[in-house]
XYZ file of C-alpha atoms in Angstrom:
701
model
C 25.352 118.917 85.239
C 27.778 120.424 82.757
C 30.670 118.980 84.726
C 29.157 115.498 84.671
C 28.614 115.661 80.941
C 32.202 116.678 80.383
C 33.495 113.686 82.325
C 31.096 111.058 81.018
C 30.965 112.150 77.421
C 32.969 110.539 74.637
C 36.587 111.635 74.342
C 37.807 111.949 70.799
C 41.309 110.849 69.751
C 43.944 113.430 70.516
C 46.977 114.346 68.375
C 46.226 111.662 65.804
C 46.189 108.763 68.259
C 43.429 106.163 68.150
C 40.983 105.891 71.004
C 41.333 102.898 73.279
C 38.602 100.334 73.654
C 36.519 100.256 76.792
C 37.383 97.345 79.037
C 34.993 95.350 81.140
C 34.855 96.168 84.828
C 33.700 92.717 85.912
C 35.564 89.763 87.292
C 36.471 88.426 83.852
C 38.750 91.418 83.192
C 40.851 90.586 86.286
C 42.275 87.208 85.375
C 45.237 87.275 87.745
C 43.243 88.773 90.582
C 39.914 86.932 90.279
C 39.540 84.260 87.591
C 42.591 82.152 88.391
C 42.143 82.357 92.192
C 38.525 81.229 91.772
C 39.809 78.228 89.786
C 42.397 77.179 92.358
C 45.211 79.644 91.670
C 48.473 78.124 90.500
C 47.220 74.615 91.130
C 48.180 71.123 90.114
C 46.693 71.448 86.644
C 48.692 74.581 85.791
C 51.895 73.039 87.143
C 51.466 69.982 84.925
C 51.060 72.189 81.858
C 54.151 74.191 82.813
C 56.178 70.965 82.916
C 54.868 70.134 79.438
C 56.316 73.433 78.204
C 59.729 72.633 79.721
C 60.236 69.277 77.971
C 60.347 70.677 74.383
C 62.798 73.352 75.560
C 65.503 70.667 75.633
C 64.918 69.842 71.954
C 64.808 73.547 71.108
C 68.270 73.866 72.668
C 69.519 71.035 70.433
C 68.245 72.747 67.272
C 69.486 76.223 68.192
C 73.076 75.036 68.727
C 73.216 72.430 65.960
C 75.121 74.769 63.618
C 78.180 74.469 65.858
C 78.466 70.866 64.648
C 76.741 70.689 61.268
C 78.697 73.645 59.828
C 81.968 73.482 61.779
C 85.145 74.129 59.778
C 87.497 71.110 59.873
C 91.280 70.917 59.833
C 92.245 70.626 56.173
C 95.136 68.765 54.612
C 95.834 68.775 50.907
C 96.433 65.184 49.740
C 97.292 66.008 46.130
C 98.800 69.504 46.081
C 99.813 71.371 42.970
C 103.341 72.567 42.392
C 102.796 75.840 44.289
C 100.915 74.364 47.257
C 102.408 73.000 50.467
C 100.469 70.896 52.995
C 99.436 73.219 55.831
C 100.072 72.482 59.451
C 97.309 71.869 61.962
C 98.037 75.168 63.707
C 97.201 77.138 60.593
C 93.515 76.199 60.667
C 90.767 76.664 63.130
C 89.723 74.009 65.591
C 86.537 75.850 66.634
C 84.047 77.302 64.248
C 80.438 77.642 65.248
C 77.680 80.001 64.201
C 78.835 82.605 66.719
C 82.562 82.133 66.285
C 84.659 84.294 64.005
C 87.244 82.329 62.111
C 89.030 83.089 58.922
C 89.549 80.650 56.085
C 92.495 78.254 56.414
C 95.824 79.638 55.236
C 98.206 77.847 52.918
C 101.926 78.428 52.650
C 104.192 78.301 49.627
C 107.909 77.682 50.273
C 107.627 78.790 53.898
C 106.113 82.195 53.143
C 102.470 83.175 53.315
C 100.869 83.597 49.922
C 98.041 86.153 49.944
C 96.701 85.081 46.555
C 93.519 83.091 47.168
C 93.771 81.338 43.801
C 97.215 80.015 44.743
C 96.057 79.003 48.218
C 93.285 76.746 46.964
C 95.143 74.951 44.169
C 94.560 71.388 45.373
C 93.059 68.313 43.767
C 92.054 66.334 46.844
C 91.441 67.292 50.485
C 91.667 65.432 53.743
C 89.407 66.662 56.555
C 89.662 66.233 60.292
C 86.718 67.305 62.451
C 87.167 68.164 66.124
C 83.450 68.202 67.025
C 82.883 64.486 67.553
C 81.502 63.951 64.047
C 83.144 61.995 61.277
C 81.371 63.933 58.540
C 79.354 67.136 58.390
C 77.984 69.465 55.731
C 81.354 71.128 55.051
C 83.235 67.891 54.492
C 80.480 66.257 52.464
C 80.267 68.994 49.824
C 83.837 70.407 50.119
C 82.754 73.855 51.304
C 86.279 75.288 51.528
C 88.276 77.924 49.658
C 86.113 79.253 46.816
C 83.018 77.479 48.201
C 83.451 78.665 51.793
C 80.863 81.437 51.335
C 78.156 78.769 51.079
C 78.731 77.925 54.747
C 77.769 81.465 55.729
C 74.642 81.272 53.574
C 73.684 78.077 55.383
C 74.153 79.892 58.698
C 72.015 82.773 57.450
C 69.167 80.469 56.469
C 68.312 79.242 59.970
C 68.501 82.722 61.528
C 66.576 84.469 58.752
C 63.904 81.764 58.891
C 63.599 82.293 62.633
C 63.231 86.072 62.193
C 60.397 85.672 59.686
C 58.814 83.001 61.863
C 58.738 85.261 64.922
C 57.141 88.103 62.966
C 54.525 86.063 61.094
C 53.616 83.374 63.617
C 53.449 85.891 66.470
C 50.621 87.698 64.675
C 48.905 84.392 63.881
C 49.128 83.382 67.547
C 47.138 86.499 68.446
C 44.574 85.880 65.743
C 44.018 82.108 65.825
C 45.347 81.224 69.270
C 48.534 79.836 70.783
C 47.614 76.157 70.513
C 47.005 76.035 66.697
C 50.324 77.801 66.072
C 52.143 75.357 68.364
C 50.667 72.204 66.809
C 51.104 73.437 63.236
C 54.709 74.450 63.892
C 55.489 71.020 65.360
C 54.019 69.219 62.338
C 55.976 71.242 59.793
C 59.106 71.138 61.945
C 59.020 67.340 61.716
C 58.594 67.494 57.943
C 61.308 70.043 57.179
C 63.681 68.899 59.921
C 63.745 65.301 58.746
C 64.019 66.382 55.105
C 67.159 68.377 55.946
C 68.907 65.119 56.807
C 68.309 63.895 53.232
C 69.559 66.994 51.427
C 71.447 66.275 48.218
C 73.185 69.655 47.789
C 73.861 72.924 49.557
C 70.940 74.914 48.050
C 68.491 72.261 49.195
C 70.082 72.196 52.645
C 69.924 75.985 53.028
C 66.318 76.226 51.816
C 65.091 73.511 54.147
C 66.996 75.068 57.043
C 65.125 78.318 56.400
C 61.764 76.594 56.841
C 63.124 74.659 59.811
C 64.033 77.944 61.496
C 60.590 79.340 60.620
C 58.830 76.443 62.376
C 61.283 76.449 65.284
C 60.378 80.099 65.895
C 56.699 79.152 66.110
C 57.378 76.467 68.714
C 59.613 78.736 70.785
C 57.238 81.702 70.740
C 54.012 79.790 71.431
C 55.539 77.854 74.333
C 56.944 81.068 75.821
C 53.565 82.822 75.641
C 51.650 79.818 77.016
C 54.077 79.531 79.938
C 53.698 83.226 80.810
C 49.901 83.143 80.590
C 49.569 80.063 82.794
C 51.402 81.587 85.755
C 50.356 83.958 88.490
C 52.480 87.112 88.997
C 54.726 85.640 91.693
C 55.520 82.518 89.593
C 56.129 83.973 86.123
C 59.828 84.735 86.343
C 60.765 81.533 88.149
C 58.991 79.292 85.645
C 60.567 81.164 82.736
C 64.078 80.852 84.165
C 63.646 77.094 84.630
C 62.847 76.866 80.915
C 66.011 78.867 80.149
C 68.080 76.404 82.169
C 66.526 73.514 80.226
C 67.571 75.157 76.942
C 71.108 75.545 78.288
C 71.045 71.873 79.285
C 70.445 71.085 75.622
C 73.494 73.188 74.738
C 75.641 71.312 77.260
C 74.454 67.880 76.076
C 74.949 68.641 72.392
C 78.663 67.607 72.157
C 77.940 64.228 73.736
C 75.017 63.685 71.374
C 77.233 64.529 68.386
C 79.909 62.086 69.592
C 77.311 59.329 69.778
C 75.812 60.007 66.350
C 79.139 60.452 64.485
C 77.349 61.503 61.271
C 75.575 64.811 60.683
C 72.529 63.196 59.058
C 71.973 60.937 62.041
C 72.479 63.903 64.372
C 69.885 65.967 62.509
C 67.355 63.131 62.702
C 67.994 62.580 66.425
C 67.446 66.285 67.099
C 64.082 66.413 65.303
C 62.542 63.004 66.069
C 61.782 63.683 69.785
C 59.331 66.347 68.641
C 57.026 63.462 67.695
C 56.089 63.354 71.372
C 54.623 66.831 71.044
C 51.918 65.521 68.708
C 50.153 64.296 71.833
C 49.694 67.961 72.799
C 46.759 67.994 70.379
C 44.733 66.183 73.028
C 46.395 67.092 76.319
C 47.395 70.758 75.909
C 44.505 73.266 75.954
C 44.189 76.741 74.549
C 45.268 79.624 76.747
C 42.354 80.575 79.024
C 43.710 84.100 79.308
C 43.605 84.539 75.533
C 40.062 83.137 75.320
C 38.768 85.588 77.924
C 40.636 88.552 76.440
C 39.186 87.876 72.981
C 35.656 87.350 74.408
C 35.373 83.698 73.400
C 33.328 82.892 76.466
C 31.793 79.603 75.254
C 35.221 78.002 74.885
C 36.419 79.739 78.025
C 33.567 78.278 80.085
C 34.468 74.722 79.056
C 38.113 75.407 79.777
C 37.334 76.868 83.202
C 35.168 73.889 84.093
C 38.050 71.566 83.192
C 40.532 73.544 85.274
C 38.190 73.629 88.281
C 37.734 69.851 88.166
C 41.466 69.181 87.809
C 42.270 71.499 90.722
C 39.383 69.985 92.747
C 37.665 73.295 93.382
C 34.124 73.108 94.721
C 31.100 74.368 92.797
C 30.181 76.841 95.522
C 33.548 78.515 95.180
C 33.267 78.886 91.382
C 29.564 79.758 91.180
C 30.159 83.501 91.020
C 32.703 83.410 88.205
C 30.703 80.909 86.132
C 27.542 82.987 86.448
C 29.367 86.004 85.061
C 30.729 83.956 82.153
C 27.183 82.853 81.274
C 26.017 86.464 81.273
C 28.726 87.390 78.765
C 28.267 84.427 76.407
C 26.278 86.422 73.870
C 29.203 88.720 73.092
C 30.975 88.247 69.803
C 34.690 87.366 69.743
C 36.923 90.409 69.417
C 40.473 89.936 68.175
C 43.187 92.557 67.887
C 46.190 92.882 65.565
C 49.613 94.146 66.568
C 49.144 97.061 64.126
C 46.942 98.794 66.722
C 50.037 99.258 68.844
C 51.082 102.097 66.502
C 48.151 104.220 67.634
C 49.010 104.098 71.336
C 50.958 106.651 73.345
C 52.765 104.511 75.888
C 52.678 100.877 74.769
C 54.605 101.283 71.539
C 57.370 103.120 73.379
C 57.843 100.254 75.828
C 58.012 97.630 73.075
C 60.440 99.653 70.928
C 62.770 100.191 73.898
C 62.839 96.453 74.607
C 63.433 95.670 70.914
C 66.506 97.922 70.919
C 67.719 96.309 74.157
C 67.371 92.815 72.720
C 69.121 93.773 69.477
C 71.976 95.421 71.356
C 72.388 92.530 73.791
C 72.765 89.847 71.152
C 74.764 92.056 68.778
C 77.404 93.092 71.306
C 77.594 89.514 72.594
C 79.229 88.597 69.288
C 81.701 91.471 69.698
C 82.818 90.120 73.071
C 83.071 86.586 71.667
C 85.251 87.900 68.846
C 87.497 89.677 71.376
C 88.219 86.384 73.141
C 90.106 85.142 70.101
C 93.883 84.946 70.185
C 95.168 88.341 68.947
C 98.371 86.755 67.662
C 96.505 84.344 65.385
C 93.114 85.629 64.315
C 91.990 82.214 63.126
C 92.227 80.514 66.522
C 90.239 80.971 69.686
C 91.305 81.513 73.257
C 91.912 77.909 74.330
C 92.774 76.509 70.867
C 90.338 73.647 71.562
C 86.774 73.237 70.405
C 85.372 71.711 73.588
C 87.124 74.188 75.891
C 85.758 77.171 74.001
C 82.314 75.641 73.587
C 81.880 74.853 77.276
C 83.344 78.224 78.250
C 80.608 79.949 76.269
C 77.943 77.659 77.727
C 79.306 78.159 81.261
C 79.113 81.934 80.904
C 75.467 81.612 79.821
C 74.642 79.385 82.798
C 76.346 81.775 85.225
C 74.445 84.679 83.670
C 71.074 82.986 84.232
C 72.031 82.072 87.786
C 72.955 85.687 88.556
C 69.794 86.950 86.882
C 67.485 85.231 89.381
C 68.609 87.011 92.603
C 69.216 90.305 90.783
C 65.657 90.477 89.437
C 64.236 89.263 92.746
C 66.021 92.052 94.606
C 65.844 94.973 92.153
C 62.891 94.092 89.940
C 62.713 93.871 86.168
C 63.680 97.449 85.371
C 66.420 97.642 88.002
C 67.974 94.328 86.949
C 67.896 95.250 83.268
C 69.481 98.620 84.014
C 72.240 97.079 86.131
C 73.259 94.483 83.531
C 73.138 97.044 80.725
C 75.447 99.347 82.682
C 77.891 96.456 83.215
C 77.774 95.694 79.487
C 78.475 99.313 78.577
C 81.373 99.583 81.028
C 82.963 96.341 79.796
C 82.672 97.498 76.192
C 84.000 101.012 76.772
C 86.892 99.814 78.923
C 87.820 97.236 76.325
C 87.774 99.794 73.532
C 89.411 102.660 75.392
C 91.546 101.417 78.254
C 93.326 98.717 76.293
C 94.246 101.130 73.516
C 95.637 103.551 76.082
C 97.715 100.803 77.704
C 99.259 99.922 74.383
C 99.858 103.532 73.404
C 101.403 104.752 76.669
C 103.066 101.546 77.859
C 106.540 103.118 77.487
C 105.659 106.265 79.412
C 103.991 104.230 82.178
C 106.922 101.774 82.380
C 104.644 98.785 81.788
C 106.565 95.660 80.890
C 104.953 92.962 78.752
C 102.169 95.277 77.654
C 100.973 92.793 75.023
C 100.393 90.085 77.639
C 98.636 92.539 79.924
C 96.507 93.764 77.042
C 95.519 90.197 76.156
C 94.564 89.322 79.739
C 92.473 92.452 80.164
C 90.752 91.826 76.833
C 89.779 88.295 77.840
C 88.546 89.470 81.248
C 86.395 92.249 79.783
C 85.078 89.871 77.137
C 83.924 87.346 79.745
C 82.242 90.090 81.784
C 80.584 91.502 78.670
C 79.290 88.126 77.492
C 77.974 87.471 80.993
C 76.023 90.739 81.227
C 74.864 90.907 77.601
C 73.338 87.420 77.860
C 71.367 88.575 80.915
C 70.224 91.716 79.081
C 68.910 89.677 76.155
C 66.973 87.186 78.277
C 65.481 89.830 80.551
C 64.415 92.041 77.633
C 62.411 89.179 76.117
C 60.753 88.356 79.438
C 60.067 92.035 80.153
C 58.244 92.389 76.826
C 56.062 89.347 77.560
C 54.904 91.021 80.777
C 54.297 94.506 79.352
C 52.509 93.499 76.137
C 48.737 92.946 76.509
C 47.304 89.478 76.005
C 45.445 90.413 72.839
C 48.737 91.292 71.063
C 51.277 89.447 73.210
C 52.296 87.089 70.394
C 53.006 89.947 68.000
C 54.823 92.049 70.583
C 56.977 89.154 71.737
C 57.645 88.266 68.105
C 59.030 91.756 67.491
C 61.496 91.468 70.376
C 62.561 87.942 69.411
C 63.019 89.051 65.797
C 65.205 91.917 67.029
C 67.267 89.362 68.932
C 67.591 87.395 65.692
C 68.914 90.458 63.896
C 71.483 90.839 66.659
C 72.628 87.240 66.241
C 72.712 87.726 62.468
C 75.627 90.132 62.813
C 77.985 87.215 63.564
C 77.759 85.458 60.154
C 77.662 88.833 58.401
C 81.020 89.750 59.923
C 82.405 86.330 59.036
C 81.275 86.744 55.436
C 83.302 89.969 55.223
C 86.340 88.367 56.902
C 85.927 90.566 60.003
C 86.333 93.807 58.035
C 84.947 96.710 60.021
C 84.892 94.739 63.259
C 86.161 97.658 65.359
C 83.488 100.009 63.978
C 80.909 97.286 64.580
C 81.917 97.153 68.243
C 81.849 100.940 68.593
C 78.312 101.149 67.175
C 76.953 98.603 69.640
C 78.847 100.262 72.500
C 77.056 103.523 71.683
C 73.754 101.621 71.566
C 74.317 100.433 75.131
C 74.545 104.047 76.293
C 71.286 104.870 74.534
C 69.639 101.805 76.073
C 70.644 102.884 79.588
C 68.689 106.113 79.124
C 65.703 104.374 77.532
C 65.418 101.745 80.284
C 64.562 104.543 82.723
C 61.357 105.110 80.710
C 60.073 101.569 81.342
C 57.589 100.718 84.104
C 58.118 98.077 86.764
C 56.036 94.902 86.294
C 57.046 92.832 89.306
C 53.997 91.415 91.136
C 51.712 93.223 88.684
C 48.898 91.438 86.824
C 49.393 90.881 83.126
C 47.623 93.485 80.965
C 44.760 91.951 79.008
C 43.655 94.697 76.597
C 45.432 97.556 74.879
C 43.846 99.905 77.418
C 45.478 97.935 80.230
C 48.805 98.056 78.418
C 48.493 101.826 78.056
C 47.988 102.177 81.813
C 51.506 100.867 82.489
C 53.191 104.159 83.295
C 56.669 104.614 84.634
C 56.533 104.864 88.393
C 58.327 107.881 89.939
C 61.766 107.262 91.327
C 60.806 109.013 94.590
C 57.517 108.322 96.436
C 55.003 111.192 96.704
C 55.625 113.507 99.645
C 51.961 113.840 100.556
C 49.628 110.872 101.010
C 46.974 112.276 98.662
C 49.247 112.841 95.659
C 48.880 110.593 92.629
C 50.011 110.603 89.034
C 47.689 113.010 87.175
C 48.157 111.105 83.907
C 47.158 107.859 85.561
C 44.090 109.445 87.175
C 43.048 110.995 83.900
C 43.347 107.661 82.104
C 41.389 105.850 84.797
C 38.550 108.403 84.879
C 38.320 108.332 81.130
C 38.075 104.556 80.821
C 35.652 103.752 83.652
C 31.907 104.526 83.509
C 30.394 107.103 85.846
C 29.542 105.679 89.242
C 31.553 102.472 88.808
C 34.981 101.490 89.982
C 37.158 99.690 87.461
C 39.313 98.149 90.168
C 43.074 98.261 90.373
C 44.872 99.019 87.149
C 47.928 97.073 85.976
C 50.214 100.022 86.714
C 48.965 100.562 90.258
C 50.867 99.569 93.348
C 49.444 96.255 94.633
C 50.058 97.342 98.194
C 47.596 100.190 97.700
C 44.764 97.923 96.563
C 41.428 98.547 98.196
C 40.536 96.048 100.867
C 36.853 96.175 99.931
C 37.328 95.335 96.255
C 35.978 91.912 95.252
C 39.333 90.512 94.201
C 42.938 91.168 95.094
C 45.579 92.532 92.765
C 48.104 89.946 93.854
C 46.647 86.715 92.569
C 47.955 84.443 95.289
C 45.094 84.784 97.829
C 41.692 83.377 96.980
C 38.937 85.813 96.130
C 35.757 85.847 98.256
C 32.824 83.936 96.915
C 30.527 86.932 96.760
C 31.249 90.156 94.915
C 30.807 93.387 96.831
C 28.462 95.549 94.856
C 29.166 98.693 96.854
C 31.103 101.544 95.251
C 34.838 101.489 95.624
C 36.350 103.018 98.718
C 38.867 104.872 96.621
C 36.443 107.826 96.413
C 36.455 110.418 99.115
C 34.631 109.203 102.210
C 33.457 112.687 103.250
C 29.651 113.254 103.242
C 28.121 114.859 100.192
C 26.002 117.999 100.760
C 23.353 118.937 98.231
C 22.485 122.654 98.376
C 20.888 125.209 96.195
C 23.158 127.135 93.902
C 22.086 130.432 95.520
C 22.677 129.261 99.104
C 26.214 129.029 100.454
C 27.090 125.599 101.778
C 28.250 125.187 105.333
C 31.395 123.031 105.408
C 31.826 120.379 108.004
C 34.740 121.347 110.324
C 35.593 117.686 110.791
C 35.944 117.052 107.050
C 39.606 117.023 105.953
C 40.448 119.278 103.073
C 42.493 118.071 100.110
C 46.149 119.058 100.033
C 46.799 122.514 98.634
C 43.200 123.833 99.077
C 42.349 126.990 101.030
C 39.879 126.543 103.924
C 36.678 128.590 103.821
C 35.851 130.767 106.845
C 33.026 129.774 109.132
C 29.658 131.356 108.393
C 29.102 132.326 112.034
C 32.436 134.146 112.290
C 32.810 137.893 112.397
C 32.206 139.624 109.066
C 35.325 140.637 107.219
C 36.501 144.190 106.931
C 35.527 146.413 104.082
C 38.912 145.927 102.498
C 38.277 142.267 102.314
C 34.623 142.434 101.358
C 35.395 141.751 97.759
C 37.859 138.962 98.455
C 37.421 135.402 97.303
C 36.117 134.317 100.727
C 33.439 136.952 101.119
C 30.120 135.554 102.422
C 27.184 135.528 100.166
C 25.882 133.521 97.238
C 28.382 131.447 95.352
C 28.648 132.722 91.783
C 27.859 130.334 88.962
C 31.015 129.649 86.965
C 31.711 127.811 83.755
C 32.858 124.218 84.237
C 36.525 123.710 83.692
C 37.296 120.468 81.788
C 40.391 119.933 83.928
C 38.439 120.299 87.179
C 37.220 117.229 89.038
C 33.708 115.988 88.288
C 32.376 116.289 91.836
C 33.549 118.723 94.496
C 30.697 118.158 96.932
C 32.968 115.994 99.083
C 34.602 119.189 100.335
C 31.350 121.025 100.938
C 31.385 123.004 97.675
C 28.940 122.389 94.848
C 29.816 123.137 91.235
C 26.976 123.850 88.876
């Protein structure tokens, strides 16, 4: 009895960590394995909602890449120069300047020689601008943001990114507390207000302030749609549906130049980008709250209505859903229980996974800017590789499309962790080769008899930059998706907001470097190259989530342990940490079912629902104990009587077999050995010992 009390008693927090909440062992705790299959699986209703999350992704792509056109630097010609100013040529100014490009201010020449004095360069009474982005006028040309006012362009670029970072952090927490649907609808309403007001800005401070709030609301739309899309899908559909949304965003990037050419004016372009979001106001009536979030927060009254609606839309019979609805009605009296992202700090395993993915996302977007900067013409730092806006713009977009296309088969073949590790290794190699090999070629070109070393250096730099942009884009996208799968439903908004905010900090490095005129660029690249090496080591600590159900509670998120690289040698071996966690969380005599970190192929065939959510669960729940316990017969004997083991009962690996009672008595030398016949001594229960050893014919008292 002492052993049973040790196993079933309360376990206090260890080493300062908070204790995890006890999860339900019923059908409602297995949403991917039971609830959704009972309601028709990934049926027609879920597919319609997924399509509704794809449509706004096109408008999100328009807004995310609008800075390439609204804040592009034009070709500048001085109409009324002063005595010391000469009209610059078109080659002395940049033809491509977007939020991720790195261009210097236009240079002016005095009597054929370059004048480094900025006050002399900008002595001009009237300017003539020429935009290469399809627009006739943008923010720079309207308010003359050149020369001494050029820093205001970088502030305007900061505003959208900083607003997005704050939006991800704040609205992610609100999505966990109030639900995904209220955050989505509220963000759409305020996005319409601030987005349309941006088009009527009267000065740069007003434009920058409104762009901050526009980025804040845009973050809410992006995050809530991402979470809703993940929570609607079954395990085998999650990655495919997410990648389709990524392609829709890239379609918005590809269509943006044509839209700018049609609008011609930046105010009209801004209005055209925001106005289609009016269609999303209809989501108030047609888009429901996430059923997964309702069940995880114990809002069973709302969940029952939502489940009834899903069953009717998927045309599932009442007999098939009777079991799941009866369990919902039994749990209706429970009070809603919501969780904040702050509880993640008190976990052992979950916080580590989220922090690793935050660093991966930050590194991916930060080093992407370094590779984009390396594609610039080394002979003229203010021009890009092709010296043409559209060529450079579509080159960047084409690399992103190719990255997403390569991501699909790579993740399907190697899984989430393997794909992320492969692309991070490619990113690190491209960065290190660009930093080290190219410098060696330039330094030892004479000794190696390399002719035209500058041309060779330029070609290698462009090649490594394209490879690095390709792999770093895949790292960023996969890190965000990985976090959405690892983070539990109760804090998924906050966890995903942390990773998206980290990605925003990575993108923020581009305008910061531009504001400092690319000073410290080489050190910037070295720092992110070192971060890639750290990320390669940290990725090995992550678990694999392919075909695994989404974790619903913090306890489920804690059970995501890193799987061993090599399978166990013996069939009975399991992870002791995983067993300890499972025995601690489940009540005595009950089976909690498969955990999120377990292998779906090892799921018990007699459990009421399957781990892989594709097949339909049986209509009746098997109330028998789980078959995961030892199937050997249990022998109840007196503590003073030695038990007679069954010779047909297999012994666990590593145990020593007891001699038969009818065998010859041992010698005197062995009479005091551990296998001597006689009464079994009563020993003190070891906390690390298993709770019940009667399956092997030995009784612990």
